[in-house]
Amino acid sequence: MRAKRSLGQNFLVDESVVDRIVSAAGVRAGDTVVEIGPGRGALTAGLRALARNYICIEKDDALAAQLAEQFAGDDSSFVVNDDALTMMPSGLPLPGPYRVVANLPYNVGGRITMHLLENWPGQVTSATLMFQREVADRLAAVPSTKAYGALSVLVQSMAEVWPLFGVPPGAFRPVPKVQSRVVRLQPRAEPLWAGLDYERFRTVIHGGFQSRRKTLLNSLANATTLTNDVDLIRAAVAEAGLDGGDRPDHISVAGWVALTRALG
Ligand code: SAM
């Protein structure tokens, strides 16, 4: 079966990388593991051997059918032939919480991560995920770096992010053009924006980062999704303890939370 580019199919073939990811996932004997995009099953055998229950979500019909055949007679392993971008925990055959593991398709890695954090609250014990290196860098980025942006702030507001190790293109078939990196996400017991409206928090961050080369004040004032009352924005920036002349990518996650609270 040929790998499908549209589904980001770069299959892991390096056994030492497979072992590193399975061991980094920290699966415990009582866990229910959810693997996203198991593909040809590189990580699957190792995860099934460690977990109490194993569920995978695979969008490719043919690969899902192959795995279902492999799992026949095993009542602790399940294949869900669906899209991880929209899958909700209520659609899974067993209740959570889940230990999530994935070598994510490059094209939708960031979006699947956001879906898990936004729509699976309290259902993810930890998520050990492999991304294209640039996306992994954005997830873990600290303020005042090039990689730091809206994705960094949103993800870090809901999870602690631990970059683990890099994986070279030669570990996959077909060989991708990019480097990869494994990251561990530990969802926070409470998001840093607890008590605020998440949609508002997201709007403020996207508005603030819209013109990242401008000052924070100008960027916020230019954002069509926020108020165009500059005095109100100036007052909120001051109330949040921020400097309106600073650049958006210098503002910490706590700073964005304080700003959303002050903007009301
Ligand atoms: N886990 C396998 C490995 O490490 O060799 C395959 C990883 S491959 C990078 C990504 C896998 O995700 C493919 O099997 C692909 O079919 C699947 N996939 C792509 N988009 C998906 C989606 N939206 N939902 C679920 N699975 C998806």
Coordinates of C-alpha atoms and ligand atoms in Angstrom, one line a residue:
M1 CA 0.0 0.0 0.0
R2 CA 1.4 3.4 -1.0
A3 CA 1.8 6.1 1.7
K4 CA -0.8 8.8 1.3
R5 CA 0.7 12.3 1.3
S6 CA -2.7 13.9 2.0
L7 CA -2.8 12.0 5.3
G8 CA 0.7 13.0 6.3
Q9 CA 1.9 9.3 6.1
N10 CA 5.5 9.1 7.0
F11 CA 5.9 5.8 8.8
L12 CA 8.5 5.2 11.5
V13 CA 10.9 2.5 10.5
D14 CA 13.7 3.1 13.0
E15 CA 13.2 0.6 15.9
S16 CA 15.4 2.6 18.3
V17 CA 13.2 5.7 17.8
V18 CA 10.1 3.5 18.3
D19 CA 11.5 2.3 21.6
R20 CA 12.3 5.8 22.7
I21 CA 8.8 7.1 22.0
V22 CA 7.1 4.2 23.7
S23 CA 9.3 4.5 26.8
A24 CA 8.9 8.4 26.8
A25 CA 5.1 7.9 26.8
G26 CA 5.3 6.7 30.4
V27 CA 2.5 4.2 30.1
R28 CA 1.4 2.6 33.4
A29 CA -0.2 -0.8 33.8
G30 CA -3.7 0.6 34.4
D31 CA -3.7 3.1 31.6
T32 CA -6.0 3.4 28.6
V33 CA -3.8 4.5 25.8
V34 CA -5.2 6.5 22.8
E35 CA -2.9 6.4 19.8
I36 CA -3.7 8.9 17.1
G37 CA -2.8 7.8 13.6
P38 CA -1.3 4.3 14.2
G39 CA -0.7 3.8 10.5
R40 CA 1.1 0.5 10.0
G41 CA 1.5 0.0 13.7
A42 CA 5.1 1.0 14.4
L43 CA 4.2 2.2 18.0
T44 CA 1.2 0.0 18.4
A45 CA 2.7 -3.3 19.6
G46 CA 4.9 -1.6 22.3
L47 CA 1.9 0.5 23.5
R48 CA -0.5 -2.5 23.6
A49 CA 2.1 -4.5 25.6
L50 CA 2.3 -1.8 28.3
A51 CA -1.3 -0.5 28.6
R52 CA -4.4 -2.1 30.1
N53 CA -6.5 -0.9 27.2
Y54 CA -5.5 0.5 23.8
I55 CA -7.6 2.5 21.4
C56 CA -6.4 4.0 18.2
I57 CA -8.0 6.6 16.0
E58 CA -7.0 6.2 12.3
K59 CA -8.6 8.1 9.4
D60 CA -7.2 5.9 6.7
D61 CA -9.9 3.2 6.0
A62 CA -7.6 0.6 4.7
L63 CA -5.1 0.9 7.6
A64 CA -7.9 1.0 10.1
A65 CA -9.3 -2.3 8.6
Q66 CA -5.9 -3.9 8.8
L67 CA -5.5 -3.0 12.5
A68 CA -9.0 -4.2 13.3
E69 CA -8.0 -7.6 11.8
Q70 CA -4.9 -7.7 13.9
F71 CA -6.9 -7.0 17.1
A72 CA -9.5 -9.7 16.5
G73 CA -10.1 -11.7 19.7
D74 CA -8.4 -9.0 21.9
D75 CA -11.2 -7.3 23.9
S76 CA -8.8 -4.6 25.3
S77 CA -7.7 -3.2 21.9
F78 CA -10.0 -1.1 19.7
V79 CA -9.7 0.7 16.3
V80 CA -11.8 3.8 15.7
N81 CA -11.9 4.6 12.0
D82 CA -12.4 8.4 12.3
D83 CA -10.9 11.9 12.1
A84 CA -8.8 12.9 15.2
L85 CA -9.5 16.5 14.4
T86 CA -13.1 16.2 15.3
M87 CA -13.2 13.0 17.5
M88 CA -14.7 13.6 20.9
P89 CA -14.0 11.4 24.0
S90 CA -17.7 10.5 24.1
G91 CA -17.2 8.7 20.7
L92 CA -14.5 6.3 22.1
P93 CA -15.3 2.8 23.2
L94 CA -13.9 3.2 26.7
P95 CA -14.0 6.0 29.3
G96 CA -11.0 8.2 30.0
P97 CA -8.7 9.6 31.2
Y98 CA -6.4 8.6 28.4
R99 CA -2.7 8.5 27.9
V100 CA -2.3 9.9 24.4
V101 CA 0.6 9.0 22.1
A102 CA 1.1 9.9 18.5
N103 CA 3.5 10.4 15.6
L104 CA 1.2 13.1 14.2
P105 CA 0.7 13.8 10.5
Y106 CA 2.8 17.0 9.8
N107 CA 0.0 18.9 8.2
V108 CA -2.4 18.8 11.1
G109 CA -0.3 18.2 14.2
G110 CA -0.9 21.7 15.7
R111 CA -4.6 21.5 15.0
I112 CA -5.0 18.0 16.5
T113 CA -3.1 19.2 19.6
M114 CA -5.4 22.2 20.0
H115 CA -8.5 20.0 19.5
L116 CA -7.3 17.7 22.4
L117 CA -6.6 20.6 24.7
E118 CA -9.8 22.5 24.0
N119 CA -12.2 19.7 23.7
W120 CA -10.9 16.8 25.8
P121 CA -10.6 18.7 29.2
G122 CA -9.8 16.4 32.1
Q123 CA -9.5 13.4 29.7
V124 CA -5.8 13.5 28.9
T125 CA -3.3 12.2 31.5
S126 CA -0.3 13.1 29.3
A127 CA 0.3 13.4 25.5
T128 CA 3.5 12.3 24.0
L129 CA 3.5 13.6 20.5
M130 CA 5.9 13.8 17.5
F131 CA 5.7 16.9 15.3
Q132 CA 7.6 18.6 12.6
R133 CA 10.4 20.4 14.4
E134 CA 9.1 23.9 13.7
V135 CA 5.7 23.1 15.2
A136 CA 7.3 21.5 18.3
D137 CA 9.5 24.6 18.7
R138 CA 6.4 26.9 18.6
L139 CA 4.6 24.8 21.2
A140 CA 7.5 25.0 23.7
A141 CA 8.7 28.6 22.8
V142 CA 9.4 31.2 25.5
P143 CA 8.7 34.9 25.1
S144 CA 11.1 37.1 23.0
T145 CA 12.0 34.2 20.7
K146 CA 11.1 33.9 17.0
A147 CA 9.1 30.8 17.5
Y148 CA 6.9 32.3 20.3
G149 CA 3.4 33.2 19.1
A150 CA -0.3 32.6 19.5
L151 CA 0.0 28.8 19.4
S152 CA 2.7 28.9 22.2
V153 CA 0.5 31.0 24.4
L154 CA -2.7 29.0 23.9
V155 CA -1.1 25.6 24.4
Q156 CA 1.0 26.7 27.4
S157 CA -2.1 28.2 29.0
M158 CA -3.6 24.7 29.1
A159 CA -0.5 22.4 29.4
E160 CA 3.0 22.3 30.5
V161 CA 5.2 21.5 27.5
W162 CA 8.4 19.4 27.7
P163 CA 10.5 19.1 24.5
L164 CA 12.0 15.6 24.6
F165 CA 14.3 14.7 21.6
G166 CA 14.8 15.2 17.9
V167 CA 14.2 12.6 15.2
P168 CA 16.0 12.8 11.8
P169 CA 14.2 12.3 8.5
G170 CA 15.9 8.9 7.9
A171 CA 13.8 7.4 10.7
F172 CA 10.7 7.5 8.4
R173 CA 9.5 6.0 5.1
P174 CA 8.9 7.9 2.9
V175 CA 11.7 10.1 4.1
P176 CA 10.3 13.6 4.9
K177 CA 12.0 16.9 4.0
V178 CA 11.8 18.1 7.6
Q179 CA 13.2 17.3 11.0
S180 CA 10.9 16.0 13.7
R181 CA 10.7 16.4 17.5
V182 CA 9.0 14.6 20.3
V183 CA 7.2 16.7 22.9
R184 CA 5.4 15.8 26.1
L185 CA 2.3 17.8 27.0
Q186 CA 1.0 17.6 30.6
P187 CA -2.4 19.2 30.7
R188 CA -2.8 21.6 33.7
A189 CA -5.3 20.8 36.4
E190 CA -6.8 24.2 35.6
P191 CA -6.0 26.4 32.6
L192 CA -4.2 29.6 33.4
W193 CA -7.2 31.5 32.0
A194 CA -9.6 29.8 34.5
G195 CA -12.4 32.3 35.4
L196 CA -12.2 34.0 31.9
D197 CA -14.1 33.2 28.7
Y198 CA -11.7 31.1 26.6
E199 CA -13.1 32.5 23.3
R200 CA -12.3 36.0 24.5
F201 CA -8.8 34.9 25.6
R202 CA -8.2 33.4 22.1
T203 CA -9.5 36.6 20.4
V204 CA -7.3 38.8 22.4
I205 CA -4.2 36.7 21.7
H206 CA -4.9 36.4 17.9
G207 CA -5.7 40.1 17.8
G208 CA -2.5 41.0 19.7
F209 CA -0.3 38.8 17.5
Q210 CA -1.9 40.0 14.3
S211 CA 0.9 42.5 13.8
R212 CA 3.8 41.1 15.8
R213 CA 6.2 43.7 14.5
K214 CA 4.1 46.5 15.8
T215 CA 3.9 47.6 19.4
L216 CA 1.4 45.7 21.6
L217 CA -0.8 48.9 21.7
N218 CA -0.9 49.3 17.9
S219 CA -1.3 45.7 17.3
L220 CA -4.4 45.5 19.6
A221 CA -5.8 48.8 18.2
N222 CA -5.5 47.4 14.6
A223 CA -7.2 44.2 15.4
T224 CA -10.7 44.3 13.9
T225 CA -11.9 41.6 16.3
L226 CA -11.3 43.9 19.3
T227 CA -12.5 47.4 20.3
N228 CA -11.1 50.3 18.3
D229 CA -11.3 52.5 21.4
V230 CA -7.6 53.1 21.8
D231 CA -8.0 54.8 25.2
L232 CA -9.8 51.7 26.5
I233 CA -7.0 49.5 25.2
R234 CA -4.3 51.8 26.7
A235 CA -6.0 51.6 30.1
A236 CA -6.4 47.8 30.0
V237 CA -2.7 47.4 29.0
A238 CA -1.7 49.6 32.0
E239 CA -4.1 47.7 34.3
A240 CA -2.5 44.4 33.3
G241 CA 0.9 45.8 34.2
L242 CA 2.1 45.7 30.6
D243 CA 4.0 48.2 28.5
G244 CA 2.0 49.2 25.4
G245 CA 5.3 50.0 23.6
D246 CA 6.5 46.4 24.1
R247 CA 6.2 43.9 21.2
P248 CA 3.5 41.2 21.4
D249 CA 6.0 38.4 21.3
H250 CA 7.6 39.8 24.6
I251 CA 4.4 39.2 26.5
S252 CA 4.3 36.1 28.8
V253 CA 1.3 33.8 29.0
A254 CA 0.5 35.3 32.4
G255 CA 0.6 38.8 30.7
W256 CA -2.0 37.7 28.1
V257 CA -4.2 36.4 30.8
A258 CA -4.0 39.6 32.8
L259 CA -4.6 41.6 29.6
T260 CA -7.8 39.6 28.7
R261 CA -9.0 40.1 32.3
A262 CA -8.4 43.9 32.1
L263 CA -10.0 44.2 28.6
G264 CA -13.1 42.5 30.1
Ligands
SAM1 N1 2.1 6.0 13.9 C1 2.5 5.6 12.6 C2 4.1 5.6 12.6 O1 4.6 6.2 13.5 O2 4.6 5.0 11.7 C3 2.0 6.5 11.5 C4 2.3 8.0 11.6 S1 2.0 8.9 10.2 C5 3.0 10.3 10.5 C6 0.4 9.7 10.6 C7 -0.8 8.7 10.7 O3 -2.0 9.5 11.0 C8 -1.1 8.0 9.4 O4 -1.4 6.7 9.6 C9 -2.4 8.7 8.8 O5 -3.2 7.9 8.1 C10 -3.1 9.2 10.1 N2 -3.9 10.3 10.0 C11 -3.7 11.4 9.2 N3 -4.7 12.4 9.5 C12 -5.4 11.9 10.5 C13 -6.6 12.3 11.2 N4 -7.1 13.6 10.9 N5 -7.1 11.6 12.1 C14 -6.6 10.3 12.4 N6 -5.6 9.8 11.8 C15 -5.0 10.6 10.8

